[in-house]
């Protein structure tokens, strides 16, 4: 059977998976293929003779796009747009609509429209835009500095945190470097050299660095994670996430200064300090504690067993009893005056005091801190006084006996 070209075209239009609409010069549909019926939900009989724009477009169809299409049709010119159509059941879907006039020698006799279902593509675009907006919100709201730099150390992306630090907006930072926002040249060069070096090595690094507030001039301290990678075109880029640790650094400095002052005071007062982890038996001392026992080398770590070895054997039972009562919660403080043996075996007297300051939920002692003072001289003086008092008492008794 021989088919004419028009028959072949109609057969092809009936089978292709895109919508085909032919309308007359008054924009009334005179042909629709099955795909148009499938997308719209309308049977062919309800589509033919209708202006499909009036039938299929609705509240979500962009009014500017509709006006543009009407103007182009009035001028009998072709166009290509993306627009929302409505299904017979009320749901909407996106199509790409390409329209061209059908022209004969006498002029335009109608229009052919090609409808391509782009709902899936639009959904992907929405998902991508949502994810992009969500990511931007997370990046801008995170308290850490986040920047992306190019192969020359210039900003490609910045979040609000770093922009606030530099008293600007993220968009104003793109294409610039830290030096453009008040960072001194020496420090800016250091930042650039560091990221260029990391990109050259291709390995992530953790870097501790400082930056200066653009307005106040305050130095802020940061712990930065710098991750180099390649963009799709193979160019070096680096992602920097910097956590502001200024408060931690300042607190550490204050703690170190306080500890130094305390150690100075303890050195003057000859106090030996001990910190006992009761669960592990590990004991941390200051240097003075070891010096009291005659150690010449600076040490800070000991153990309960080492402590027991230095206690005079005749005094251990007394010390152990006082200590156990405090650990059991029977006394508010631990206090004991007892003899100890120094590193050379000489006997010294100490005043040892402390207190449990950490217990578990069952009340068991976990940690105890205390101090130790060498009271050997005081004990000697007390002995001399006792001996003098006894001698005086003996002399007084002898005098009384003599006078009888």
Short mmCIF file of C-alpha atoms in Angstrom, two decimals:
data_model
loop_
_atom_site.label_atom_id
_atom_site.label_comp_id
_atom_site.label_asym_id
_atom_site.label_seq_id
_atom_site.Cartn_x
_atom_site.Cartn_y
_atom_site.Cartn_z
CA UNK A 1 0.00 0.00 0.00
CA UNK A 2 1.35 3.34 -1.05
CA UNK A 3 0.94 6.12 1.52
CA UNK A 4 1.17 9.80 0.78
CA UNK A 5 3.52 12.07 2.65
CA UNK A 6 0.64 13.54 4.68
CA UNK A 7 -0.39 10.04 5.76
CA UNK A 8 3.17 9.27 6.88
CA UNK A 9 3.39 12.52 8.81
CA UNK A 10 0.10 11.84 10.61
CA UNK A 11 1.20 8.26 11.42
CA UNK A 12 4.48 9.57 12.83
CA UNK A 13 2.73 12.29 14.87
CA UNK A 14 0.40 9.68 16.36
CA UNK A 15 3.38 7.69 17.70
CA UNK A 16 5.96 10.21 18.91
CA UNK A 17 6.18 10.78 22.72
CA UNK A 18 5.73 14.54 22.48
CA UNK A 19 2.55 16.53 22.03
CA UNK A 20 1.63 17.83 18.57
CA UNK A 21 -1.12 20.38 18.07
CA UNK A 22 -2.23 21.93 14.77
CA UNK A 23 -4.56 24.92 14.95
CA UNK A 24 -6.19 27.23 12.46
CA UNK A 25 -5.51 30.96 12.16
CA UNK A 26 -8.07 31.55 14.92
CA UNK A 27 -6.01 29.34 17.26
CA UNK A 28 -8.67 26.57 17.36
CA UNK A 29 -7.23 23.04 17.50
CA UNK A 30 -7.89 21.01 14.36
CA UNK A 31 -5.50 18.18 15.27
CA UNK A 32 -4.01 16.80 18.51
CA UNK A 33 -1.97 13.64 18.81
CA UNK A 34 -2.43 11.02 21.58
CA UNK A 35 0.44 12.46 23.65
CA UNK A 36 -1.45 15.75 24.10
CA UNK A 37 -4.47 13.80 25.33
CA UNK A 38 -2.29 11.77 27.70
CA UNK A 39 -0.60 14.86 29.21
CA UNK A 40 -3.81 16.88 29.58
CA UNK A 41 -6.20 14.07 30.52
CA UNK A 42 -8.75 15.30 27.96
CA UNK A 43 -10.09 13.05 25.17
CA UNK A 44 -9.44 14.27 21.66
CA UNK A 45 -13.11 15.16 21.15
CA UNK A 46 -12.97 17.72 23.98
CA UNK A 47 -9.79 19.31 22.65
CA UNK A 48 -10.65 19.74 18.98
CA UNK A 49 -12.20 23.08 18.14
CA UNK A 50 -10.91 24.61 21.40
CA UNK A 51 -8.32 27.32 22.04
CA UNK A 52 -6.00 25.09 24.05
CA UNK A 53 -4.43 28.06 25.81
CA UNK A 54 -7.80 29.07 27.23
CA UNK A 55 -8.60 25.47 28.15
CA UNK A 56 -5.31 24.27 29.63
CA UNK A 57 -3.82 27.32 31.33
CA UNK A 58 -4.78 28.46 34.84
CA UNK A 59 -3.78 30.34 38.01
CA UNK A 60 -0.16 29.16 38.06
CA UNK A 61 0.39 29.89 34.36
CA UNK A 62 2.62 32.95 34.16
CA UNK A 63 0.59 35.95 32.98
CA UNK A 64 3.57 37.64 31.31
CA UNK A 65 4.26 34.47 29.33
CA UNK A 66 0.61 34.29 28.27
CA UNK A 67 0.69 37.91 27.08
CA UNK A 68 3.89 37.23 25.17
CA UNK A 69 2.36 34.20 23.41
CA UNK A 70 -0.76 36.19 22.47
CA UNK A 71 1.36 38.98 21.01
CA UNK A 72 3.48 36.57 18.95
CA UNK A 73 0.38 34.76 17.65
CA UNK A 74 -1.19 38.08 16.72
CA UNK A 75 1.94 38.88 14.70
CA UNK A 76 1.84 35.33 13.28
CA UNK A 77 5.37 34.67 14.52
CA UNK A 78 6.89 31.62 16.14
CA UNK A 79 8.01 31.39 19.78
CA UNK A 80 9.32 29.04 22.45
CA UNK A 81 8.25 29.24 26.10
CA UNK A 82 7.96 27.19 29.29
CA UNK A 83 4.53 27.34 30.88
CA UNK A 84 2.21 25.58 33.33
CA UNK A 85 -0.76 23.67 31.91
CA UNK A 86 -3.58 22.09 33.88
CA UNK A 87 -4.70 18.47 33.71
CA UNK A 88 -8.39 17.67 33.50
CA UNK A 89 -8.24 16.49 37.15
CA UNK A 90 -6.99 19.90 38.30
CA UNK A 91 -3.32 19.04 38.78
CA UNK A 92 -0.75 21.12 36.93
CA UNK A 93 2.29 20.22 34.90
CA UNK A 94 5.06 22.04 33.06
CA UNK A 95 5.58 21.94 29.30
CA UNK A 96 7.95 23.51 26.86
CA UNK A 97 5.83 24.92 24.03
CA UNK A 98 7.38 25.57 20.63
CA UNK A 99 5.01 27.18 18.08
CA UNK A 100 5.62 28.00 14.42
CA UNK A 101 3.22 29.41 11.80
CA UNK A 102 2.19 27.18 8.86
CA UNK A 103 2.75 29.25 5.74
CA UNK A 104 1.55 28.79 2.17
CA UNK A 105 1.81 31.11 -0.80
CA UNK A 106 -1.37 32.83 0.27
CA UNK A 107 0.06 33.47 3.74
CA UNK A 108 -0.29 31.92 7.22
CA UNK A 109 -2.99 29.26 7.26
CA UNK A 110 -2.48 27.95 10.80
CA UNK A 111 0.03 27.04 13.53
CA UNK A 112 1.81 23.90 14.69
CA UNK A 113 2.73 23.54 18.32
CA UNK A 114 5.07 21.02 19.90
CA UNK A 115 4.50 20.28 23.60
CA UNK A 116 7.32 18.65 25.57
CA UNK A 117 6.64 17.45 29.09
CA UNK A 118 9.34 19.05 31.29
CA UNK A 119 7.75 18.31 34.68
CA UNK A 120 10.63 16.01 35.76
CA UNK A 121 13.23 18.53 34.66
CA UNK A 122 11.43 21.28 36.58
CA UNK A 123 11.23 19.06 39.66
CA UNK A 124 14.97 18.49 39.46
CA UNK A 125 15.53 22.24 39.11
CA UNK A 126 13.33 22.91 42.15
CA UNK A 127 15.14 20.27 44.17
CA UNK A 128 18.51 21.67 43.16
CA UNK A 129 17.43 25.23 43.97
CA UNK A 130 16.02 24.11 47.32
CA UNK A 131 19.19 22.24 48.20
CA UNK A 132 21.27 25.22 47.09
CA UNK A 133 19.19 27.61 49.20
CA UNK A 134 19.28 25.24 52.16
CA UNK A 135 23.04 24.91 51.86
CA UNK A 136 23.43 28.70 51.60
CA UNK A 137 21.29 29.16 54.72
CA UNK A 138 23.34 26.60 56.65
CA UNK A 139 26.61 28.17 55.51
CA UNK A 140 25.49 31.69 56.35
CA UNK A 141 24.05 30.73 59.74
CA UNK A 142 26.99 28.60 60.90
CA UNK A 143 29.12 30.37 63.52
CA UNK A 144 32.36 29.17 61.93
CA UNK A 145 34.13 31.03 59.15
CA UNK A 146 33.71 29.30 55.79
CA UNK A 147 35.48 30.43 52.62
CA UNK A 148 36.31 28.93 49.26
CA UNK A 149 39.43 30.26 47.54
CA UNK A 150 40.75 29.88 44.01
CA UNK A 151 44.20 28.87 42.83
CA UNK A 152 45.48 32.41 43.50
CA UNK A 153 44.10 32.63 47.03
CA UNK A 154 41.16 34.85 46.02
CA UNK A 155 37.71 34.41 47.54
CA UNK A 156 35.16 32.43 45.49
CA UNK A 157 32.63 31.98 48.29
CA UNK A 158 32.28 33.45 51.78
CA UNK A 159 29.68 33.09 54.49
CA UNK A 160 28.13 35.77 56.68
CA UNK A 161 30.44 35.02 59.60
CA UNK A 162 33.62 36.02 57.77
CA UNK A 163 31.82 38.91 56.09
CA UNK A 164 30.83 40.28 59.51
CA UNK A 165 34.41 39.86 60.71
CA UNK A 166 35.54 42.01 57.76
CA UNK A 167 32.57 44.41 58.03
CA UNK A 168 31.25 43.70 54.52
CA UNK A 169 28.86 41.41 52.61
CA UNK A 170 29.73 37.96 51.23
CA UNK A 171 29.12 39.07 47.62
CA UNK A 172 31.57 41.96 48.04
CA UNK A 173 34.38 39.57 48.94
CA UNK A 174 34.36 37.48 45.75
CA UNK A 175 37.50 38.01 43.65
CA UNK A 176 39.37 39.68 46.52
CA UNK A 177 41.66 38.51 49.31
CA UNK A 178 42.05 39.20 53.02
CA UNK A 179 44.29 42.19 52.35
CA UNK A 180 41.38 44.03 50.74
CA UNK A 181 39.59 44.07 54.09
CA UNK A 182 42.12 45.56 56.44
CA UNK A 183 44.36 42.53 57.07
CA UNK A 184 48.01 43.71 57.22
CA UNK A 185 50.13 42.79 54.20
CA UNK A 186 52.42 40.51 56.17
CA UNK A 187 49.49 38.54 57.56
CA UNK A 188 47.69 38.50 54.19
CA UNK A 189 50.83 37.13 52.49
CA UNK A 190 51.01 34.46 55.19
CA UNK A 191 47.40 33.42 54.55
CA UNK A 192 47.97 33.26 50.78
CA UNK A 193 51.26 31.36 51.00
CA UNK A 194 49.68 28.85 53.36
CA UNK A 195 46.69 28.01 51.12
CA UNK A 196 48.89 27.90 47.99
CA UNK A 197 51.24 25.50 49.77
CA UNK A 198 48.38 23.23 50.87
CA UNK A 199 46.87 23.23 47.35
CA UNK A 200 50.28 22.33 45.90
CA UNK A 201 50.60 19.35 48.28
CA UNK A 202 46.99 18.29 47.75
CA UNK A 203 46.50 17.20 51.36
CA UNK A 204 44.14 18.61 53.99
CA UNK A 205 45.71 20.31 56.99
CA UNK A 206 44.66 21.71 60.35
CA UNK A 207 46.19 25.14 60.90
CA UNK A 208 46.16 27.46 63.90
CA UNK A 209 46.22 31.10 62.83
CA UNK A 210 45.16 34.61 63.83
CA UNK A 211 43.15 37.31 62.07
CA UNK A 212 42.44 40.97 62.82
CA UNK A 213 38.97 42.52 63.12
CA UNK A 214 38.66 45.13 60.36
CA UNK A 215 37.14 47.76 62.68
CA UNK A 216 38.28 47.12 66.25
CA UNK A 217 41.70 45.75 65.35
CA UNK A 218 41.11 42.91 67.83
CA UNK A 219 43.15 39.77 67.17
CA UNK A 220 41.00 36.65 66.89
CA UNK A 221 42.40 33.13 67.09
CA UNK A 222 41.20 30.35 64.77
CA UNK A 223 41.60 26.62 64.29
CA UNK A 224 41.26 26.10 60.53
CA UNK A 225 40.61 22.96 58.51
CA UNK A 226 41.88 23.49 54.95
CA UNK A 227 40.81 20.99 52.30
CA UNK A 228 42.26 21.33 48.77
CA UNK A 229 40.50 19.91 45.70
CA UNK A 230 40.16 20.35 41.92
CA UNK A 231 37.25 22.08 40.19
CA UNK A 232 35.61 20.40 37.15
CA UNK A 233 38.20 22.05 34.90
CA UNK A 234 41.12 20.76 36.97
CA UNK A 235 42.00 24.07 38.66
CA UNK A 236 43.09 24.17 42.29
CA UNK A 237 40.60 25.35 44.90
CA UNK A 238 40.61 25.14 48.68
CA UNK A 239 37.81 25.03 51.24
CA UNK A 240 38.61 26.64 54.59
CA UNK A 241 36.47 26.17 57.70
CA UNK A 242 37.83 28.17 60.63
CA UNK A 243 36.53 27.77 64.18
CA UNK A 244 36.99 30.80 66.42
CA UNK A 245 38.90 29.60 69.49
CA UNK A 246 39.65 33.06 70.87
CA UNK A 247 37.68 32.42 74.06
CA UNK A 248 39.50 29.11 74.57
CA UNK A 249 42.90 30.69 73.95
CA UNK A 250 42.19 33.59 76.28
CA UNK A 251 40.83 31.24 78.95
CA UNK A 252 43.92 29.05 78.60
CA UNK A 253 46.19 32.06 78.89
CA UNK A 254 44.34 33.25 81.99
CA UNK A 255 44.50 29.74 83.46
CA UNK A 256 48.23 29.53 82.77
CA UNK A 257 48.77 32.94 84.34
CA UNK A 258 46.66 31.94 87.34
CA UNK A 259 48.54 28.65 87.66
CA UNK A 260 51.85 30.48 87.43
CA UNK A 261 50.76 32.86 90.19
CA UNK A 262 49.53 29.98 92.33
CA UNK A 263 52.76 28.06 91.80
CA UNK A 264 54.72 31.16 92.79
CA UNK A 265 52.69 31.46 95.99
CA UNK A 266 53.10 27.75 96.71
CA UNK A 267 56.84 27.98 96.09
CA UNK A 268 57.07 30.79 98.65
CA UNK A 269 54.91 28.96 101.19
CA UNK A 270 56.64 25.60 100.52
CA UNK A 271 53.29 23.87 99.93
CA UNK A 272 53.38 20.54 98.11
CA UNK A 273 50.21 19.87 96.14
CA UNK A 274 48.75 16.47 95.26
CA UNK A 275 45.81 15.48 93.02
CA UNK A 276 44.75 11.86 93.49
CA UNK A 277 42.63 9.93 90.96
CA UNK A 278 41.23 7.38 93.36
CA UNK A 279 39.98 5.01 90.66
CA UNK A 280 43.34 4.69 88.87
CA UNK A 281 45.65 5.36 91.79
CA UNK A 282 47.47 8.00 89.74
CA UNK A 283 48.64 11.04 91.70
CA UNK A 284 49.76 14.35 90.19
CA UNK A 285 52.03 16.56 92.32
CA UNK A 286 53.64 19.94 91.95
CA UNK A 287 57.43 20.09 92.04
CA UNK A 288 57.48 21.27 95.65
CA UNK A 289 55.94 18.00 96.88
CA UNK A 290 58.89 16.05 95.50
CA UNK A 291 61.36 18.61 96.81
CA UNK A 292 59.96 18.13 100.31
CA UNK A 293 60.96 14.49 99.96
CA UNK A 294 64.43 15.37 98.72
CA UNK A 295 64.07 14.63 95.01
CA UNK A 296 66.43 16.79 92.99
CA UNK A 297 64.93 16.28 89.53
CA UNK A 298 61.65 17.98 88.67
CA UNK A 299 58.81 15.46 88.63
CA UNK A 300 55.03 15.86 88.59
CA UNK A 301 53.57 12.35 88.41
CA UNK A 302 53.38 9.71 91.12
CA UNK A 303 51.13 7.01 92.52
CA UNK A 304 49.45 5.97 95.74
CA UNK A 305 52.02 3.21 96.14
CA UNK A 306 54.86 5.72 95.90
CA UNK A 307 53.10 7.86 98.53
CA UNK A 308 52.76 4.85 100.87
CA UNK A 309 56.43 3.94 100.48
CA UNK A 310 57.44 7.33 101.90
CA UNK A 311 55.20 7.15 104.98
CA UNK A 312 56.98 6.02 108.14
CA UNK A 313 55.96 2.38 108.80
CA UNK A 314 54.91 3.22 112.37
CA UNK A 315 52.57 5.97 111.13
CA UNK A 316 50.85 4.23 108.22
CA UNK A 317 48.05 2.73 110.31
CA UNK A 318 47.16 6.20 111.69
CA UNK A 319 47.31 7.86 108.25
CA UNK A 320 45.29 5.07 106.65
CA UNK A 321 42.59 5.28 109.32
CA UNK A 322 42.17 9.07 108.98
CA UNK A 323 42.15 8.81 105.18
CA UNK A 324 39.61 5.98 105.07
CA UNK A 325 37.23 7.82 107.37
CA UNK A 326 37.30 10.84 105.07
CA UNK A 327 36.84 8.74 101.93
CA UNK A 328 33.81 7.15 103.58
CA UNK A 329 32.33 10.61 104.12
CA UNK A 330 32.64 10.54 107.91
CA UNK A 331 34.76 13.72 108.06
CA UNK A 332 34.58 16.98 106.16
CA UNK A 333 38.36 17.18 105.70
CA UNK A 334 41.33 14.87 105.81
CA UNK A 335 44.14 16.08 108.10
CA UNK A 336 47.11 14.19 109.42
CA UNK A 337 50.45 15.07 110.96
CA UNK A 338 52.84 12.18 110.49
CA UNK A 339 56.35 11.16 109.69
CA UNK A 340 57.64 10.44 106.20
CA UNK A 341 60.91 9.11 104.88
CA UNK A 342 62.63 11.27 102.27
CA UNK A 343 64.47 9.89 99.27
CA UNK A 344 67.58 9.33 101.44
CA UNK A 345 65.64 7.62 104.24
CA UNK A 346 65.75 10.57 106.63
CA UNK A 347 62.68 11.16 108.79
CA UNK A 348 60.68 14.36 108.22
CA UNK A 349 57.40 15.52 109.68
CA UNK A 350 54.57 16.74 107.43
CA UNK A 351 51.10 18.23 107.85
CA UNK A 352 48.98 16.56 105.15
CA UNK A 353 45.49 17.90 104.42
CA UNK A 354 42.93 17.39 101.65
CA UNK A 355 39.34 16.87 100.65
CA UNK A 356 37.33 14.69 98.27
CA UNK A 357 35.68 16.99 95.75
CA UNK A 358 34.30 14.46 93.27
CA UNK A 359 32.07 11.46 94.01
CA UNK A 360 29.94 9.21 91.79
CA UNK A 361 26.16 8.78 92.04
CA UNK A 362 26.60 6.12 94.72
CA UNK A 363 28.74 8.47 96.82
CA UNK A 364 32.00 6.66 96.10
CA UNK A 365 35.06 8.90 96.13
CA UNK A 366 36.57 9.56 92.69
CA UNK A 367 39.06 12.38 93.14
CA UNK A 368 40.80 14.07 96.05
CA UNK A 369 43.06 17.11 96.18
CA UNK A 370 45.28 18.23 99.00
CA UNK A 371 48.54 19.82 100.14
CA UNK A 372 51.50 18.84 102.21
CA UNK A 373 53.77 21.05 104.36
CA UNK A 374 57.13 20.18 105.91
CA UNK A 375 56.68 20.77 109.67
CA UNK A 376 59.91 19.09 110.81
CA UNK A 377 61.27 22.30 112.31
CA UNK A 378 58.03 22.92 114.18
CA UNK A 379 58.08 19.39 115.57
CA UNK A 380 61.68 19.86 116.71
CA UNK A 381 60.78 23.07 118.46
CA UNK A 382 57.80 21.39 120.09
CA UNK A 383 60.12 18.62 121.31
CA UNK A 384 62.57 21.16 122.70
CA UNK A 385 59.71 22.92 124.49
CA UNK A 386 58.40 19.67 125.91
CA UNK A 387 61.88 18.71 127.09
CA UNK A 388 62.42 22.16 128.62
CA UNK A 389 59.01 21.99 130.31
CA UNK A 390 59.79 18.55 131.68
CA UNK A 391 63.20 19.68 132.90
CA UNK A 392 61.59 22.66 134.61
CA UNK A 393 59.01 20.43 136.25
CA UNK A 394 61.77 18.07 137.47
CA UNK A 395 63.80 21.00 138.83
CA UNK A 396 60.73 22.42 140.54
CA UNK A 397 59.96 19.07 142.16
CA UNK A 398 63.59 18.77 143.33
CA UNK A 399 63.46 22.28 144.81
CA UNK A 400 60.23 21.50 146.62
CA UNK A 401 61.70 18.29 148.02
CA UNK A 402 64.86 20.11 149.14
CA UNK A 403 62.87 22.77 150.99
CA UNK A 404 60.88 20.25 153.02
#
